[in-house]
């Protein structure tokens, strides 16, 4: 009955149905994180790229989640500001003691 | 007794079906159709929306119970047959779940080629920025008080 980690966590590369427009064939790609538990589960699924096939050439156009990127940037900036404040405070204390 | 077991098995089977139906709905988010919308054609352009989706759910089930079986005797069987209300049973199942979706980009297929336009969620960024600003102001205030 014990579930292995591979059974619980799965990362799947999902390829969607291709769309033919003129001489272009567009295939969407996405990535899904699946967590399967005996009493439930969780799925997180995000688009990653579109593959464009035209005249025998295939190009990959990535899909960038700008909102998520900005959120992480702001979080990083907050962490940096917190660390800087902590560092300034501790250096000031050292100065006062010496 | 056999009747009780049958009822319990039926209830258990029904619960299992409900939980399975819920699990199917949760894991349906892993399908590509959940992320990419149906292509919309307008003139020379075809538009496909791309969204981030997440779903989750959990369930728990119960079981049935009845009176502890007595020593088999014709009297006990007759008493049980006379009072069917003494037959206990029951089953229960509880579940919860949710799903979330957010547009990430729009894929535009036109005469000039394929273009991916990102979707910018100003509300989310505004909230994150306000939280960051608030935290920074709090830290600055503490620094001033400390010095």
PDB file of C-alpha atoms in Angstrom:
ATOM      1  CA  UNK A   1       0.000   0.000   0.000  1.00  0.00           C
ATOM      2  CA  UNK A   2       3.027   2.276   0.345  1.00  0.00           C
ATOM      3  CA  UNK A   3       3.170   4.782  -2.495  1.00  0.00           C
ATOM      4  CA  UNK A   4       6.491   5.607  -4.057  1.00  0.00           C
ATOM      5  CA  UNK A   5       7.547   9.191  -4.752  1.00  0.00           C
ATOM      6  CA  UNK A   6       7.206   8.581  -8.491  1.00  0.00           C
ATOM      7  CA  UNK A   7       3.596   7.521  -7.980  1.00  0.00           C
ATOM      8  CA  UNK A   8       2.844  10.594  -5.886  1.00  0.00           C
ATOM      9  CA  UNK A   9       4.661  13.309  -7.850  1.00  0.00           C
ATOM     10  CA  UNK A  10       4.591  13.393 -11.626  1.00  0.00           C
ATOM     11  CA  UNK A  11       5.776  16.071 -14.000  1.00  0.00           C
ATOM     12  CA  UNK A  12       4.232  15.623 -17.433  1.00  0.00           C
ATOM     13  CA  UNK A  13       5.052  17.391 -20.659  1.00  0.00           C
ATOM     14  CA  UNK A  14       1.679  17.739 -22.352  1.00  0.00           C
ATOM     15  CA  UNK A  15       1.334  18.292 -26.091  1.00  0.00           C
ATOM     16  CA  UNK A  16      -1.985  19.709 -27.247  1.00  0.00           C
ATOM     17  CA  UNK A  17      -3.866  19.285 -30.480  1.00  0.00           C
ATOM     18  CA  UNK A  18      -2.143  20.928 -33.441  1.00  0.00           C
ATOM     19  CA  UNK A  19      -3.879  23.794 -35.201  1.00  0.00           C
ATOM     20  CA  UNK A  20      -3.407  24.136 -38.939  1.00  0.00           C
ATOM     21  CA  UNK A  21      -3.652  27.690 -40.239  1.00  0.00           C
ATOM     22  CA  UNK A  22      -2.664  28.099 -43.872  1.00  0.00           C
ATOM     23  CA  UNK A  23       0.740  26.514 -44.293  1.00  0.00           C
ATOM     24  CA  UNK A  24       1.478  26.812 -40.580  1.00  0.00           C
ATOM     25  CA  UNK A  25       1.044  24.054 -38.029  1.00  0.00           C
ATOM     26  CA  UNK A  26       0.916  25.311 -34.442  1.00  0.00           C
ATOM     27  CA  UNK A  27       1.282  22.809 -31.587  1.00  0.00           C
ATOM     28  CA  UNK A  28       0.831  24.015 -28.018  1.00  0.00           C
ATOM     29  CA  UNK A  29       2.967  22.569 -25.254  1.00  0.00           C
ATOM     30  CA  UNK A  30       2.444  22.674 -21.514  1.00  0.00           C
ATOM     31  CA  UNK A  31       3.784  21.223 -18.302  1.00  0.00           C
ATOM     32  CA  UNK A  32       1.724  19.649 -15.549  1.00  0.00           C
ATOM     33  CA  UNK A  33       2.721  18.826 -12.008  1.00  0.00           C
ATOM     34  CA  UNK A  34       0.451  16.100 -10.674  1.00  0.00           C
ATOM     35  CA  UNK A  35       0.334  15.076  -7.040  1.00  0.00           C
ATOM     36  CA  UNK A  36      -1.645  11.894  -6.404  1.00  0.00           C
ATOM     37  CA  UNK A  37      -2.497  11.027  -2.839  1.00  0.00           C
ATOM     38  CA  UNK A  38      -4.634   8.170  -1.521  1.00  0.00           C
ATOM     39  CA  UNK A  39      -7.265  10.638  -0.333  1.00  0.00           C
ATOM     40  CA  UNK A  40      -7.065  13.255  -3.088  1.00  0.00           C
ATOM     41  CA  UNK A  41      -4.773  15.061  -5.409  1.00  0.00           C
ATOM     42  CA  UNK A  42      -3.484  18.279  -6.873  1.00  0.00           C
ATOM     43  CA  UNK A  43      -2.723  19.444 -10.403  1.00  0.00           C
ATOM     44  CA  UNK A  44      -0.760  22.520 -11.412  1.00  0.00           C
ATOM     45  CA  UNK A  45      -0.688  23.023 -15.155  1.00  0.00           C
ATOM     46  CA  UNK A  46       0.947  25.866 -17.060  1.00  0.00           C
ATOM     47  CA  UNK A  47       1.599  26.610 -20.733  1.00  0.00           C
ATOM     48  CA  UNK A  48       5.254  26.516 -21.746  1.00  0.00           C
ATOM     49  CA  UNK A  49       5.565  27.085 -25.495  1.00  0.00           C
ATOM     50  CA  UNK A  50       4.093  26.766 -28.947  1.00  0.00           C
ATOM     51  CA  UNK A  51       5.818  24.873 -31.717  1.00  0.00           C
ATOM     52  CA  UNK A  52       5.423  26.440 -35.133  1.00  0.00           C
ATOM     53  CA  UNK A  53       6.071  24.270 -38.157  1.00  0.00           C
ATOM     54  CA  UNK A  54       6.267  26.096 -41.459  1.00  0.00           C
ATOM     55  CA  UNK A  55       7.914  25.113 -44.718  1.00  0.00           C
ATOM     56  CA  UNK A  56       9.663  22.185 -43.054  1.00  0.00           C
ATOM     57  CA  UNK A  57      11.165  24.359 -40.336  1.00  0.00           C
ATOM     58  CA  UNK A  58      10.170  24.088 -36.699  1.00  0.00           C
ATOM     59  CA  UNK A  59      10.535  27.007 -34.319  1.00  0.00           C
ATOM     60  CA  UNK A  60       9.680  27.100 -30.628  1.00  0.00           C
ATOM     61  CA  UNK A  61       8.112  30.232 -29.173  1.00  0.00           C
ATOM     62  CA  UNK A  62       8.241  30.169 -25.363  1.00  0.00           C
ATOM     63  CA  UNK A  63       5.306  31.449 -23.322  1.00  0.00           C
ATOM     64  CA  UNK A  64       6.554  33.679 -20.529  1.00  0.00           C
ATOM     65  CA  UNK A  65       4.330  34.280 -17.516  1.00  0.00           C
ATOM     66  CA  UNK A  66       5.081  37.974 -17.029  1.00  0.00           C
ATOM     67  CA  UNK A  67       2.858  38.316 -13.969  1.00  0.00           C
ATOM     68  CA  UNK A  68       4.562  35.426 -12.158  1.00  0.00           C
ATOM     69  CA  UNK A  69       7.985  36.745 -13.163  1.00  0.00           C
ATOM     70  CA  UNK A  70       7.204  40.186 -11.725  1.00  0.00           C
ATOM     71  CA  UNK A  71       5.817  38.648  -8.552  1.00  0.00           C
ATOM     72  CA  UNK A  72       9.044  36.698  -7.991  1.00  0.00           C
ATOM     73  CA  UNK A  73      11.095  39.815  -8.769  1.00  0.00           C
ATOM     74  CA  UNK A  74       9.187  41.816  -6.156  1.00  0.00           C
ATOM     75  CA  UNK A  75       9.598  38.982  -3.660  1.00  0.00           C
ATOM     76  CA  UNK A  76      13.331  38.905  -4.369  1.00  0.00           C
ATOM     77  CA  UNK A  77      13.578  42.667  -3.929  1.00  0.00           C
ATOM     78  CA  UNK A  78      11.735  42.411  -0.600  1.00  0.00           C
ATOM     79  CA  UNK A  79      14.141  39.697   0.573  1.00  0.00           C
ATOM     80  CA  UNK A  80      17.113  41.814  -0.504  1.00  0.00           C
ATOM     81  CA  UNK A  81      15.735  44.871   1.291  1.00  0.00           C
ATOM     82  CA  UNK A  82      15.164  42.799   4.430  1.00  0.00           C
ATOM     83  CA  UNK A  83      18.708  41.437   4.318  1.00  0.00           C
ATOM     84  CA  UNK A  84      20.164  44.914   3.719  1.00  0.00           C
ATOM     85  CA  UNK A  85      18.221  46.348   6.665  1.00  0.00           C
ATOM     86  CA  UNK A  86      19.373  43.498   8.888  1.00  0.00           C
ATOM     87  CA  UNK A  87      22.983  43.990   7.791  1.00  0.00           C
ATOM     88  CA  UNK A  88      22.880  47.786   8.367  1.00  0.00           C
ATOM     89  CA  UNK A  89      21.333  47.326  11.812  1.00  0.00           C
ATOM     90  CA  UNK A  90      23.893  44.756  12.888  1.00  0.00           C
ATOM     91  CA  UNK A  91      26.819  46.856  11.634  1.00  0.00           C
ATOM     92  CA  UNK A  92      25.459  49.904  13.496  1.00  0.00           C
ATOM     93  CA  UNK A  93      25.232  47.868  16.709  1.00  0.00           C
ATOM     94  CA  UNK A  94      28.812  46.760  16.285  1.00  0.00           C
ATOM     95  CA  UNK A  95      29.882  50.410  15.841  1.00  0.00           C
ATOM     96  CA  UNK A  96      28.007  51.455  19.000  1.00  0.00           C
ATOM     97  CA  UNK A  97      29.584  48.662  21.046  1.00  0.00           C
ATOM     98  CA  UNK A  98      33.102  49.460  19.856  1.00  0.00           C
TER      99      UNK A  98
ATOM    100  CA  UNK B   1     -26.778  -9.901   8.560  1.00  0.00           C
ATOM    101  CA  UNK B   2     -26.277 -10.592   4.865  1.00  0.00           C
ATOM    102  CA  UNK B   3     -28.713  -7.776   4.127  1.00  0.00           C
ATOM    103  CA  UNK B   4     -26.627  -5.382   6.270  1.00  0.00           C
ATOM    104  CA  UNK B   5     -23.455  -6.362   4.476  1.00  0.00           C
ATOM    105  CA  UNK B   6     -25.144  -5.865   1.119  1.00  0.00           C
ATOM    106  CA  UNK B   7     -26.323  -2.395   2.131  1.00  0.00           C
ATOM    107  CA  UNK B   8     -22.900  -1.493   3.479  1.00  0.00           C
ATOM    108  CA  UNK B   9     -21.233  -2.726   0.305  1.00  0.00           C
ATOM    109  CA  UNK B  10     -23.703  -0.733  -1.816  1.00  0.00           C
ATOM    110  CA  UNK B  11     -23.043   2.421   0.202  1.00  0.00           C
ATOM    111  CA  UNK B  12     -19.301   1.836   0.057  1.00  0.00           C
ATOM    112  CA  UNK B  13     -19.504   1.365  -3.693  1.00  0.00           C
ATOM    113  CA  UNK B  14     -21.529   4.561  -4.078  1.00  0.00           C
ATOM    114  CA  UNK B  15     -18.988   6.479  -1.984  1.00  0.00           C
ATOM    115  CA  UNK B  16     -16.162   5.108  -4.063  1.00  0.00           C
ATOM    116  CA  UNK B  17     -17.944   6.233  -7.231  1.00  0.00           C
ATOM    117  CA  UNK B  18     -18.408   9.755  -5.838  1.00  0.00           C
ATOM    118  CA  UNK B  19     -14.741   9.977  -4.810  1.00  0.00           C
ATOM    119  CA  UNK B  20     -13.668   8.628  -8.199  1.00  0.00           C
ATOM    120  CA  UNK B  21     -15.847  11.193  -9.991  1.00  0.00           C
ATOM    121  CA  UNK B  22     -14.276  13.968  -7.951  1.00  0.00           C
ATOM    122  CA  UNK B  23     -10.754  12.665  -8.615  1.00  0.00           C
ATOM    123  CA  UNK B  24     -11.527  12.557 -12.340  1.00  0.00           C
ATOM    124  CA  UNK B  25     -12.579  16.216 -12.231  1.00  0.00           C
ATOM    125  CA  UNK B  26      -9.441  17.211 -10.295  1.00  0.00           C
ATOM    126  CA  UNK B  27      -7.109  15.390 -12.675  1.00  0.00           C
ATOM    127  CA  UNK B  28      -8.946  16.710 -15.746  1.00  0.00           C
ATOM    128  CA  UNK B  29      -6.902  19.880 -15.223  1.00  0.00           C
ATOM    129  CA  UNK B  30      -3.864  17.928 -16.458  1.00  0.00           C
ATOM    130  CA  UNK B  31      -5.393  17.741 -19.954  1.00  0.00           C
ATOM    131  CA  UNK B  32      -4.128  20.189 -22.572  1.00  0.00           C
ATOM    132  CA  UNK B  33      -7.669  21.479 -23.159  1.00  0.00           C
ATOM    133  CA  UNK B  34      -7.616  22.886 -19.626  1.00  0.00           C
ATOM    134  CA  UNK B  35      -4.677  25.160 -20.457  1.00  0.00           C
ATOM    135  CA  UNK B  36      -5.277  26.043 -24.094  1.00  0.00           C
ATOM    136  CA  UNK B  37      -8.649  27.305 -25.206  1.00  0.00           C
ATOM    137  CA  UNK B  38     -10.408  26.423 -28.413  1.00  0.00           C
ATOM    138  CA  UNK B  39      -9.018  28.389 -31.383  1.00  0.00           C
ATOM    139  CA  UNK B  40     -11.146  31.421 -32.230  1.00  0.00           C
ATOM    140  CA  UNK B  41     -11.042  32.505 -35.858  1.00  0.00           C
ATOM    141  CA  UNK B  42     -11.685  36.117 -36.792  1.00  0.00           C
ATOM    142  CA  UNK B  43     -10.848  37.181 -40.323  1.00  0.00           C
ATOM    143  CA  UNK B  44      -7.274  36.212 -41.102  1.00  0.00           C
ATOM    144  CA  UNK B  45      -6.423  35.720 -37.457  1.00  0.00           C
ATOM    145  CA  UNK B  46      -6.726  32.706 -35.191  1.00  0.00           C
ATOM    146  CA  UNK B  47      -6.471  33.303 -31.464  1.00  0.00           C
ATOM    147  CA  UNK B  48      -5.733  30.709 -28.787  1.00  0.00           C
ATOM    148  CA  UNK B  49      -5.745  31.624 -25.102  1.00  0.00           C
ATOM    149  CA  UNK B  50      -3.216  30.054 -22.747  1.00  0.00           C
ATOM    150  CA  UNK B  51      -3.963  29.902 -19.035  1.00  0.00           C
ATOM    151  CA  UNK B  52      -2.382  28.536 -15.927  1.00  0.00           C
ATOM    152  CA  UNK B  53      -4.753  26.190 -14.120  1.00  0.00           C
ATOM    153  CA  UNK B  54      -4.543  24.409 -10.823  1.00  0.00           C
ATOM    154  CA  UNK B  55      -7.026  22.188  -9.090  1.00  0.00           C
ATOM    155  CA  UNK B  56      -7.038  20.113  -5.983  1.00  0.00           C
ATOM    156  CA  UNK B  57      -9.318  18.054  -3.880  1.00  0.00           C
ATOM    157  CA  UNK B  58      -9.524  15.540  -1.131  1.00  0.00           C
ATOM    158  CA  UNK B  59     -12.031  13.095   0.222  1.00  0.00           C
ATOM    159  CA  UNK B  60     -12.568  10.882   3.197  1.00  0.00           C
ATOM    160  CA  UNK B  61     -15.033   8.089   3.671  1.00  0.00           C
ATOM    161  CA  UNK B  62     -16.778   6.337   6.481  1.00  0.00           C
ATOM    162  CA  UNK B  63     -18.174   2.871   6.901  1.00  0.00           C
ATOM    163  CA  UNK B  64     -21.036   0.861   8.232  1.00  0.00           C
ATOM    164  CA  UNK B  65     -21.550  -0.836  11.543  1.00  0.00           C
ATOM    165  CA  UNK B  66     -24.086  -2.997  13.271  1.00  0.00           C
ATOM    166  CA  UNK B  67     -24.715  -4.845  16.480  1.00  0.00           C
ATOM    167  CA  UNK B  68     -22.119  -7.341  17.570  1.00  0.00           C
ATOM    168  CA  UNK B  69     -23.345 -10.719  16.379  1.00  0.00           C
ATOM    169  CA  UNK B  70     -24.519 -12.964  19.172  1.00  0.00           C
ATOM    170  CA  UNK B  71     -23.947 -16.663  19.465  1.00  0.00           C
ATOM    171  CA  UNK B  72     -25.965 -18.175  16.646  1.00  0.00           C
ATOM    172  CA  UNK B  73     -29.124 -19.577  18.046  1.00  0.00           C
ATOM    173  CA  UNK B  74     -32.662 -19.875  16.753  1.00  0.00           C
ATOM    174  CA  UNK B  75     -33.835 -17.436  19.478  1.00  0.00           C
ATOM    175  CA  UNK B  76     -31.325 -14.737  18.492  1.00  0.00           C
ATOM    176  CA  UNK B  77     -32.207 -15.080  14.826  1.00  0.00           C
ATOM    177  CA  UNK B  78     -35.882 -14.890  15.633  1.00  0.00           C
ATOM    178  CA  UNK B  79     -35.308 -11.777  17.776  1.00  0.00           C
ATOM    179  CA  UNK B  80     -33.360 -10.133  14.980  1.00  0.00           C
ATOM    180  CA  UNK B  81     -36.062 -10.949  12.484  1.00  0.00           C
ATOM    181  CA  UNK B  82     -38.716  -9.466  14.789  1.00  0.00           C
ATOM    182  CA  UNK B  83     -36.912  -6.176  15.301  1.00  0.00           C
ATOM    183  CA  UNK B  84     -35.428  -4.951  12.036  1.00  0.00           C
ATOM    184  CA  UNK B  85     -34.704  -1.529  13.594  1.00  0.00           C
ATOM    185  CA  UNK B  86     -31.852  -3.142  15.512  1.00  0.00           C
ATOM    186  CA  UNK B  87     -30.043  -3.528  12.187  1.00  0.00           C
ATOM    187  CA  UNK B  88     -27.582  -0.709  12.153  1.00  0.00           C
ATOM    188  CA  UNK B  89     -25.595   0.568   9.254  1.00  0.00           C
ATOM    189  CA  UNK B  90     -24.457   3.764   7.701  1.00  0.00           C
ATOM    190  CA  UNK B  91     -21.818   5.299   5.643  1.00  0.00           C
ATOM    191  CA  UNK B  92     -20.425   8.737   5.113  1.00  0.00           C
ATOM    192  CA  UNK B  93     -18.182  10.565   2.780  1.00  0.00           C
ATOM    193  CA  UNK B  94     -16.878  14.092   2.860  1.00  0.00           C
ATOM    194  CA  UNK B  95     -14.972  15.904   0.225  1.00  0.00           C
ATOM    195  CA  UNK B  96     -13.734  19.289  -0.783  1.00  0.00           C
ATOM    196  CA  UNK B  97     -11.937  20.772  -3.686  1.00  0.00           C
ATOM    197  CA  UNK B  98     -11.271  23.827  -5.733  1.00  0.00           C
ATOM    198  CA  UNK B  99      -9.871  25.021  -8.997  1.00  0.00           C
ATOM    199  CA  UNK B 100      -8.124  28.161 -10.113  1.00  0.00           C
ATOM    200  CA  UNK B 101      -7.302  29.560 -13.518  1.00  0.00           C
ATOM    201  CA  UNK B 102      -5.434  32.620 -14.707  1.00  0.00           C
ATOM    202  CA  UNK B 103      -4.755  33.790 -18.261  1.00  0.00           C
ATOM    203  CA  UNK B 104      -1.049  33.837 -19.051  1.00  0.00           C
ATOM    204  CA  UNK B 105      -0.794  34.626 -22.748  1.00  0.00           C
ATOM    205  CA  UNK B 106      -2.625  34.846 -26.027  1.00  0.00           C
ATOM    206  CA  UNK B 107      -1.303  33.061 -29.101  1.00  0.00           C
ATOM    207  CA  UNK B 108      -2.154  34.987 -32.248  1.00  0.00           C
ATOM    208  CA  UNK B 109      -1.733  33.227 -35.561  1.00  0.00           C
ATOM    209  CA  UNK B 110      -1.944  35.675 -38.425  1.00  0.00           C
ATOM    210  CA  UNK B 111      -0.680  36.264 -41.931  1.00  0.00           C
ATOM    211  CA  UNK B 112       2.610  37.580 -40.498  1.00  0.00           C
ATOM    212  CA  UNK B 113       3.241  34.487 -38.435  1.00  0.00           C
ATOM    213  CA  UNK B 114       2.695  33.431 -34.853  1.00  0.00           C
ATOM    214  CA  UNK B 115       2.873  35.930 -32.033  1.00  0.00           C
ATOM    215  CA  UNK B 116       2.629  35.237 -28.295  1.00  0.00           C
ATOM    216  CA  UNK B 117       1.307  38.198 -26.327  1.00  0.00           C
ATOM    217  CA  UNK B 118       1.672  37.938 -22.551  1.00  0.00           C
ATOM    218  CA  UNK B 119      -1.249  38.831 -20.298  1.00  0.00           C
ATOM    219  CA  UNK B 120      -0.242  41.215 -17.538  1.00  0.00           C
ATOM    220  CA  UNK B 121      -2.300  40.972 -14.343  1.00  0.00           C
ATOM    221  CA  UNK B 122      -2.032  44.520 -12.988  1.00  0.00           C
ATOM    222  CA  UNK B 123      -4.086  43.732  -9.857  1.00  0.00           C
ATOM    223  CA  UNK B 124      -1.742  40.966  -8.743  1.00  0.00           C
ATOM    224  CA  UNK B 125       1.338  43.045  -9.375  1.00  0.00           C
ATOM    225  CA  UNK B 126      -0.229  46.058  -7.656  1.00  0.00           C
ATOM    226  CA  UNK B 127      -1.016  43.982  -4.581  1.00  0.00           C
ATOM    227  CA  UNK B 128       2.482  42.482  -4.519  1.00  0.00           C
ATOM    228  CA  UNK B 129       4.036  45.942  -4.930  1.00  0.00           C
ATOM    229  CA  UNK B 130       1.886  47.414  -2.147  1.00  0.00           C
ATOM    230  CA  UNK B 131       2.842  44.532   0.169  1.00  0.00           C
ATOM    231  CA  UNK B 132       6.520  45.034  -0.632  1.00  0.00           C
ATOM    232  CA  UNK B 133       6.271  48.787  -0.076  1.00  0.00           C
ATOM    233  CA  UNK B 134       4.463  48.274   3.238  1.00  0.00           C
ATOM    234  CA  UNK B 135       7.090  45.809   4.454  1.00  0.00           C
ATOM    235  CA  UNK B 136       9.898  48.179   3.448  1.00  0.00           C
ATOM    236  CA  UNK B 137       8.280  51.145   5.197  1.00  0.00           C
ATOM    237  CA  UNK B 138       7.833  49.046   8.342  1.00  0.00           C
ATOM    238  CA  UNK B 139      11.487  48.045   8.265  1.00  0.00           C
ATOM    239  CA  UNK B 140      12.595  51.645   7.739  1.00  0.00           C
ATOM    240  CA  UNK B 141      10.441  52.760  10.667  1.00  0.00           C
ATOM    241  CA  UNK B 142      11.991  50.124  12.908  1.00  0.00           C
ATOM    242  CA  UNK B 143      15.464  51.159  11.800  1.00  0.00           C
ATOM    243  CA  UNK B 144      14.756  54.789  12.655  1.00  0.00           C
ATOM    244  CA  UNK B 145      13.355  53.883  16.053  1.00  0.00           C
ATOM    245  CA  UNK B 146      16.355  51.687  16.803  1.00  0.00           C
ATOM    246  CA  UNK B 147      18.923  54.373  15.902  1.00  0.00           C
TER     247      UNK B 147
END
